[in-house]
PDB file of C-alpha atoms in Angstrom:
ATOM      1  CA  MET X  29       0.000   0.000   0.000  1.00 60.00           C
ATOM      2  CA  LYS X  30       2.872   2.365   0.842  1.00 65.00           C
ATOM      3  CA  LEU X  31       4.380   1.659  -2.570  1.00 65.00           C
ATOM      4  CA  LEU X  32       1.107   2.594  -4.300  1.00 63.00           C
ATOM      5  CA  LYS X  33       0.879   5.837  -2.305  1.00 70.00           C
ATOM      6  CA  SER X  34       4.486   6.699  -3.217  1.00 65.00           C
ATOM      7  CA  ILE X  35       3.859   5.982  -6.894  1.00 70.00           C
ATOM      8  CA  PHE X  36       0.646   8.037  -6.808  1.00 65.00           C
ATOM      9  CA  VAL X  37       2.398  10.995  -5.107  1.00 61.00           C
ATOM     10  CA  ALA X  38       5.286  10.809  -7.620  1.00 63.00           C
ATOM     11  CA  PHE X  39       2.774  10.723 -10.476  1.00 65.00           C
ATOM     12  CA  VAL X  40       0.894  13.787  -9.158  1.00 57.00           C
ATOM     13  CA  LEU X  41       4.124  15.739  -8.613  1.00 63.00           C
ATOM     14  CA  THR X  42       5.273  14.875 -12.142  1.00 65.00           C
ATOM     15  CA  ILE X  43       1.991  16.156 -13.604  1.00 68.00           C
ATOM     16  CA  ILE X  44       2.244  19.398 -11.587  1.00 69.00           C
ATOM     17  CA  ALA X  45       5.875  19.925 -12.669  1.00 59.00           C
ATOM     18  CA  MET X  46       4.956  19.372 -16.323  1.00 66.00           C
ATOM     19  CA  GLY X  47       2.112  21.887 -16.055  1.00 63.00           C
ATOM     20  CA  CYS X  48       4.441  24.490 -14.495  1.00 54.00           C
ATOM     21  CA  ALA X  49       7.037  23.914 -17.221  1.00 56.00           C
ATOM     22  CA  GLN X  50       4.405  24.315 -19.943  1.00 65.00           C
ATOM     23  CA  GLN X  51       3.142  27.562 -18.350  1.00 63.00           C
ATOM     24  CA  GLU X  52       6.711  28.937 -18.157  1.00 60.00           C
ATOM     25  CA  THR X  53       7.302  27.996 -21.809  1.00 55.00           C
ATOM     26  CA  LYS X  54       4.089  29.796 -22.833  1.00 57.00           C
ATOM     27  CA  GLU X  55       5.120  32.922 -20.872  1.00 59.00           C
ATOM     28  CA  ILE X  56       8.548  32.933 -22.556  1.00 59.00           C
ATOM     29  CA  GLU X  57       6.924  32.532 -25.990  1.00 60.00           C
ATOM     30  CA  ILE X  58       4.523  35.412 -25.276  1.00 56.00           C
ATOM     31  CA  LYS X  59       7.410  37.642 -24.164  1.00 54.00           C
ATOM     32  CA  GLU X  60       9.501  36.758 -27.242  1.00 56.00           C
ATOM     33  CA  ASN X  61       6.563  37.357 -29.575  1.00 53.00           C
ATOM     34  CA  THR X  62       5.805  40.692 -27.914  1.00 49.00           C
ATOM     35  CA  GLU X  63       9.436  41.819 -28.058  1.00 50.00           C
ATOM     36  CA  SER X  64       9.818  40.990 -31.734  1.00 54.00           C
ATOM     37  CA  ALA X  65       6.339  42.191 -32.690  1.00 71.00           C
ATOM     38  CA  THR X  66       7.416  45.820 -33.013  1.00 80.00           C
ATOM     39  CA  SER X  67       9.210  47.100 -36.070  1.00 91.00           C
ATOM     40  CA  TYR X  68       9.540  50.815 -35.415  1.00 94.00           C
ATOM     41  CA  THR X  69      11.795  52.651 -37.818  1.00 94.00           C
ATOM     42  CA  GLU X  70      11.722  56.142 -36.324  1.00 96.00           C
ATOM     43  CA  ALA X  71      11.265  57.757 -32.925  1.00 96.00           C
ATOM     44  CA  VAL X  72      11.288  61.389 -31.820  1.00 97.00           C
ATOM     45  CA  ALA X  73      11.710  63.388 -28.626  1.00 97.00           C
ATOM     46  CA  VAL X  74      10.532  66.988 -28.374  1.00 97.00           C
ATOM     47  CA  VAL X  75      12.836  68.602 -25.822  1.00 97.00           C
ATOM     48  CA  HIS X  76      11.498  71.205 -23.398  1.00 97.00           C
ATOM     49  CA  ALA X  77      13.395  73.349 -20.922  1.00 97.00           C
ATOM     50  CA  THR X  78      13.557  72.508 -17.262  1.00 95.00           C
ATOM     51  CA  SER X  79      12.875  75.282 -14.732  1.00 94.00           C
ATOM     52  CA  ASP X  80      14.803  78.534 -15.382  1.00 93.00           C
ATOM     53  CA  ASN X  81      16.245  77.266 -18.694  1.00 95.00           C
ATOM     54  CA  GLU X  82      15.443  77.963 -22.340  1.00 95.00           C
ATOM     55  CA  VAL X  83      16.316  74.717 -24.144  1.00 96.00           C
ATOM     56  CA  SER X  84      14.042  73.489 -26.920  1.00 97.00           C
ATOM     57  CA  GLY X  85      14.292  71.336 -30.005  1.00 97.00           C
ATOM     58  CA  THR X  86      13.946  67.794 -31.308  1.00 97.00           C
ATOM     59  CA  VAL X  87      15.952  64.607 -31.322  1.00 97.00           C
ATOM     60  CA  THR X  88      15.089  61.942 -33.897  1.00 97.00           C
ATOM     61  CA  PHE X  89      16.166  58.314 -33.910  1.00 97.00           C
ATOM     62  CA  THR X  90      16.010  56.496 -37.265  1.00 96.00           C
ATOM     63  CA  GLN X  91      16.720  52.797 -37.800  1.00 95.00           C
ATOM     64  CA  GLU X  92      19.468  52.159 -40.354  1.00 95.00           C
ATOM     65  CA  GLU X  93      21.363  49.068 -41.428  1.00 93.00           C
ATOM     66  CA  ASN X  94      24.293  49.621 -39.028  1.00 93.00           C
ATOM     67  CA  GLY X  95      22.401  51.045 -36.059  1.00 94.00           C
ATOM     68  CA  VAL X  96      20.214  53.994 -35.180  1.00 96.00           C
ATOM     69  CA  ARG X  97      20.873  57.446 -36.626  1.00 97.00           C
ATOM     70  CA  VAL X  98      20.654  60.138 -33.950  1.00 97.00           C
ATOM     71  CA  GLN X  99      19.871  63.649 -35.211  1.00 97.00           C
ATOM     72  CA  ALA X 100      19.279  66.618 -32.958  1.00 97.00           C
ATOM     73  CA  GLU X 101      18.494  70.281 -33.500  1.00 98.00           C
ATOM     74  CA  LEU X 102      18.451  72.219 -30.247  1.00 98.00           C
ATOM     75  CA  SER X 103      18.480  75.852 -29.184  1.00 97.00           C
ATOM     76  CA  GLY X 104      18.603  77.824 -25.954  1.00 97.00           C
ATOM     77  CA  LEU X 105      21.786  76.233 -24.649  1.00 97.00           C
ATOM     78  CA  SER X 106      24.807  78.052 -23.238  1.00 96.00           C
ATOM     79  CA  GLU X 107      27.846  78.002 -25.520  1.00 97.00           C
ATOM     80  CA  GLY X 108      29.985  74.870 -25.196  1.00 96.00           C
ATOM     81  CA  MET X 109      29.622  71.154 -24.581  1.00 96.00           C
ATOM     82  CA  HIS X 110      26.545  69.610 -22.957  1.00 97.00           C
ATOM     83  CA  GLY X 111      25.957  66.067 -21.735  1.00 94.00           C
ATOM     84  CA  PHE X 112      23.408  64.358 -23.980  1.00 93.00           C
ATOM     85  CA  HIS X 113      21.818  61.137 -22.709  1.00 95.00           C
ATOM     86  CA  ILE X 114      18.891  58.757 -22.861  1.00 95.00           C
ATOM     87  CA  HIS X 115      17.480  58.345 -19.346  1.00 94.00           C
ATOM     88  CA  GLN X 116      15.559  55.488 -17.763  1.00 96.00           C
ATOM     89  CA  TYR X 117      12.106  57.059 -17.704  1.00 96.00           C
ATOM     90  CA  GLY X 118      10.059  59.048 -20.186  1.00 96.00           C
ATOM     91  CA  ASP X 119       8.972  61.288 -17.341  1.00 97.00           C
ATOM     92  CA  CYS X 120       9.829  64.998 -17.530  1.00 96.00           C
ATOM     93  CA  ARG X 121       7.357  66.169 -14.880  1.00 96.00           C
ATOM     94  CA  ALA X 122       9.906  67.299 -12.289  1.00 96.00           C
ATOM     95  CA  ASN X 123      10.938  70.955 -12.690  1.00 95.00           C
ATOM     96  CA  ASP X 124      14.595  69.893 -12.658  1.00 95.00           C
ATOM     97  CA  GLY X 125      14.179  66.831 -14.902  1.00 94.00           C
ATOM     98  CA  THR X 126      15.055  64.338 -12.153  1.00 95.00           C
ATOM     99  CA  SER X 127      11.855  62.376 -12.742  1.00 96.00           C
ATOM    100  CA  ALA X 128      13.580  60.949 -15.850  1.00 96.00           C
ATOM    101  CA  GLY X 129      15.790  58.883 -13.522  1.00 94.00           C
ATOM    102  CA  GLY X 130      19.377  57.926 -14.312  1.00 92.00           C
ATOM    103  CA  HIS X 131      20.945  56.942 -17.615  1.00 93.00           C
ATOM    104  CA  TYR X 132      19.215  54.090 -19.436  1.00 94.00           C
ATOM    105  CA  ASN X 133      21.447  51.117 -18.622  1.00 90.00           C
ATOM    106  CA  PRO X 134      19.687  47.745 -19.008  1.00 92.00           C
ATOM    107  CA  ALA X 135      22.978  45.785 -19.053  1.00 89.00           C
ATOM    108  CA  ASP X 136      24.297  47.435 -15.855  1.00 88.00           C
ATOM    109  CA  ASN X 137      27.481  48.691 -17.567  1.00 88.00           C
ATOM    110  CA  LYS X 138      29.728  51.515 -16.382  1.00 89.00           C
ATOM    111  CA  HIS X 139      29.247  55.026 -17.792  1.00 89.00           C
ATOM    112  CA  ALA X 140      31.448  55.795 -20.812  1.00 84.00           C
ATOM    113  CA  GLY X 141      31.503  57.639 -24.119  1.00 81.00           C
ATOM    114  CA  PRO X 142      29.298  56.794 -27.105  1.00 84.00           C
ATOM    115  CA  ASP X 143      32.138  54.958 -28.890  1.00 86.00           C
ATOM    116  CA  ALA X 144      33.101  52.750 -25.939  1.00 80.00           C
ATOM    117  CA  GLU X 145      32.704  49.001 -26.333  1.00 86.00           C
ATOM    118  CA  SER X 146      30.914  48.783 -22.977  1.00 80.00           C
ATOM    119  CA  ARG X 147      28.657  51.662 -21.923  1.00 87.00           C
ATOM    120  CA  HIS X 148      25.158  52.628 -20.875  1.00 90.00           C
ATOM    121  CA  VAL X 149      22.716  52.427 -23.786  1.00 85.00           C
ATOM    122  CA  GLY X 150      21.923  56.041 -22.889  1.00 85.00           C
ATOM    123  CA  ASP X 151      25.510  57.327 -23.167  1.00 84.00           C
ATOM    124  CA  MET X 152      25.372  59.572 -26.239  1.00 89.00           C
ATOM    125  CA  GLY X 153      28.272  61.774 -25.082  1.00 88.00           C
ATOM    126  CA  ASN X 154      28.138  65.514 -25.651  1.00 94.00           C
ATOM    127  CA  ILE X 155      26.527  67.949 -28.021  1.00 96.00           C
ATOM    128  CA  GLU X 156      28.211  71.303 -28.712  1.00 97.00           C
ATOM    129  CA  ALA X 157      26.303  74.578 -28.735  1.00 97.00           C
ATOM    130  CA  ASP X 158      27.599  77.547 -30.695  1.00 97.00           C
ATOM    131  CA  ALA X 159      27.767  81.170 -29.481  1.00 97.00           C
ATOM    132  CA  ASP X 160      24.044  81.580 -30.298  1.00 97.00           C
ATOM    133  CA  GLY X 161      23.104  78.545 -28.176  1.00 97.00           C
ATOM    134  CA  ASN X 162      22.284  76.298 -31.143  1.00 98.00           C
ATOM    135  CA  ALA X 163      23.463  72.692 -31.359  1.00 97.00           C
ATOM    136  CA  THR X 164      23.130  69.918 -33.917  1.00 97.00           C
ATOM    137  CA  ILE X 165      24.343  66.366 -34.046  1.00 96.00           C
ATOM    138  CA  ASN X 166      24.075  63.610 -36.636  1.00 97.00           C
ATOM    139  CA  TYR X 167      25.685  60.203 -36.116  1.00 95.00           C
ATOM    140  CA  VAL X 168      24.874  56.477 -36.169  1.00 95.00           C
ATOM    141  CA  ASP X 169      24.812  54.693 -32.817  1.00 94.00           C
ATOM    142  CA  SER X 170      25.310  50.909 -32.869  1.00 92.00           C
ATOM    143  CA  THR X 171      24.114  50.373 -29.260  1.00 92.00           C
ATOM    144  CA  ILE X 172      20.719  52.097 -29.303  1.00 93.00           C
ATOM    145  CA  GLU X 173      17.691  49.964 -30.253  1.00 94.00           C
ATOM    146  CA  LEU X 174      14.205  51.031 -31.349  1.00 95.00           C
ATOM    147  CA  ASN X 175      12.718  47.540 -30.990  1.00 95.00           C
ATOM    148  CA  GLY X 176      13.051  44.598 -28.640  1.00 93.00           C
ATOM    149  CA  ALA X 177      13.615  44.286 -24.918  1.00 91.00           C
ATOM    150  CA  ASP X 178      16.066  47.221 -24.723  1.00 93.00           C
ATOM    151  CA  SER X 179      14.097  49.663 -26.884  1.00 95.00           C
ATOM    152  CA  ILE X 180      14.565  53.350 -26.091  1.00 96.00           C
ATOM    153  CA  ILE X 181      10.947  54.173 -26.986  1.00 97.00           C
ATOM    154  CA  GLY X 182       9.197  55.531 -23.931  1.00 96.00           C
ATOM    155  CA  ARG X 183      12.486  56.627 -22.317  1.00 97.00           C
ATOM    156  CA  GLY X 184      13.673  60.219 -21.842  1.00 97.00           C
ATOM    157  CA  VAL X 185      16.288  62.392 -23.563  1.00 97.00           C
ATOM    158  CA  VAL X 186      18.083  64.748 -21.189  1.00 96.00           C
ATOM    159  CA  LEU X 187      20.406  67.693 -21.921  1.00 96.00           C
ATOM    160  CA  HIS X 188      22.772  68.771 -19.171  1.00 96.00           C
ATOM    161  CA  GLY X 189      24.199  72.170 -18.276  1.00 95.00           C
ATOM    162  CA  GLY X 190      27.815  71.047 -18.555  1.00 94.00           C
ATOM    163  CA  ALA X 191      30.043  68.656 -20.453  1.00 95.00           C
ATOM    164  CA  ASP X 192      29.993  64.908 -19.828  1.00 89.00           C
ATOM    165  CA  ASP X 193      33.579  63.919 -18.911  1.00 87.00           C
ATOM    166  CA  LEU X 194      32.811  60.399 -20.247  1.00 87.00           C
ATOM    167  CA  GLU X 195      34.460  58.836 -17.171  1.00 88.00           C
ATOM    168  CA  SER X 196      32.869  59.847 -13.839  1.00 87.00           C
ATOM    169  CA  GLN X 197      30.483  57.258 -12.460  1.00 89.00           C
ATOM    170  CA  PRO X 198      27.617  56.872 -12.741  1.00 89.00           C
ATOM    171  CA  SER X 199      26.734  59.791 -15.039  1.00 84.00           C
ATOM    172  CA  GLY X 200      29.722  61.764 -16.341  1.00 83.00           C
ATOM    173  CA  ALA X 201      29.432  64.756 -13.971  1.00 90.00           C
ATOM    174  CA  ALA X 202      27.572  66.776 -16.617  1.00 89.00           C
ATOM    175  CA  GLY X 203      25.758  69.054 -14.212  1.00 90.00           C
ATOM    176  CA  PRO X 204      22.087  69.972 -13.877  1.00 95.00           C
ATOM    177  CA  ARG X 205      19.436  68.904 -16.362  1.00 95.00           C
ATOM    178  CA  VAL X 206      18.505  71.835 -18.593  1.00 97.00           C
ATOM    179  CA  GLY X 207      16.194  70.042 -21.035  1.00 97.00           C
ATOM    180  CA  CYS X 208      14.067  66.898 -21.131  1.00 98.00           C
ATOM    181  CA  GLY X 209      11.947  65.127 -23.747  1.00 97.00           C
ATOM    182  CA  VAL X 210      10.072  61.822 -23.994  1.00 97.00           C
ATOM    183  CA  ILE X 211      11.026  59.468 -26.829  1.00 97.00           C
ATOM    184  CA  GLY X 212       7.891  58.474 -28.734  1.00 95.00           C
ATOM    185  CA  ILE X 213       7.019  56.678 -31.946  1.00 95.00           C
ATOM    186  CA  ALA X 214       7.422  59.098 -34.848  1.00 93.00           C
ATOM    187  CA  ASN X 215       4.696  59.780 -37.394  1.00 91.00           C
ATOM    188  CA  THR X 216       6.616  58.567 -40.448  1.00 84.00           C
ATOM    189  CA  SER X 217       3.977  59.865 -42.858  1.00 80.00           C
ATOM    190  CA  MET X 218       5.022  63.480 -42.171  1.00 75.00           C
TER     191      MET X 218
END
């Protein structure tokens, strides 16, 4: 009788384990299908000034064969270099931009420059403003993604008051946040 009870218990536990494994497999399949279901080709952030600043402009992200093209046209900056990053949250509600959180860093890498082999996804380096406070940038970034688990869509773009030294941890010592914008899906029919 004890042997039958043991066999029955083993049978029940095997059935439960198989059901759990099937559920986990279904959840993984759903996640994979959701992650690969998007095929965005362009995103845009409209940058607004934080309190007591005058920054404005747009940053576009366009999928290309070798990465994502980053193009920015900004005004209202002080002359010189300004830290330019993608931050964790697409939340610019705080007057000082801190609601955007820290740099977007899904792989938990150290802060570095945009050309570093290992860096935050959000490390786009610096953008330089001229004497009139205008700044543009146009380059292809091989780390940024518009689709998949590490997509930047829904994150924030932040401009800082000073230069990113590309070394200080965790954020490059770029100073206060002078502009913030939420990265959204671009209307590609425009």
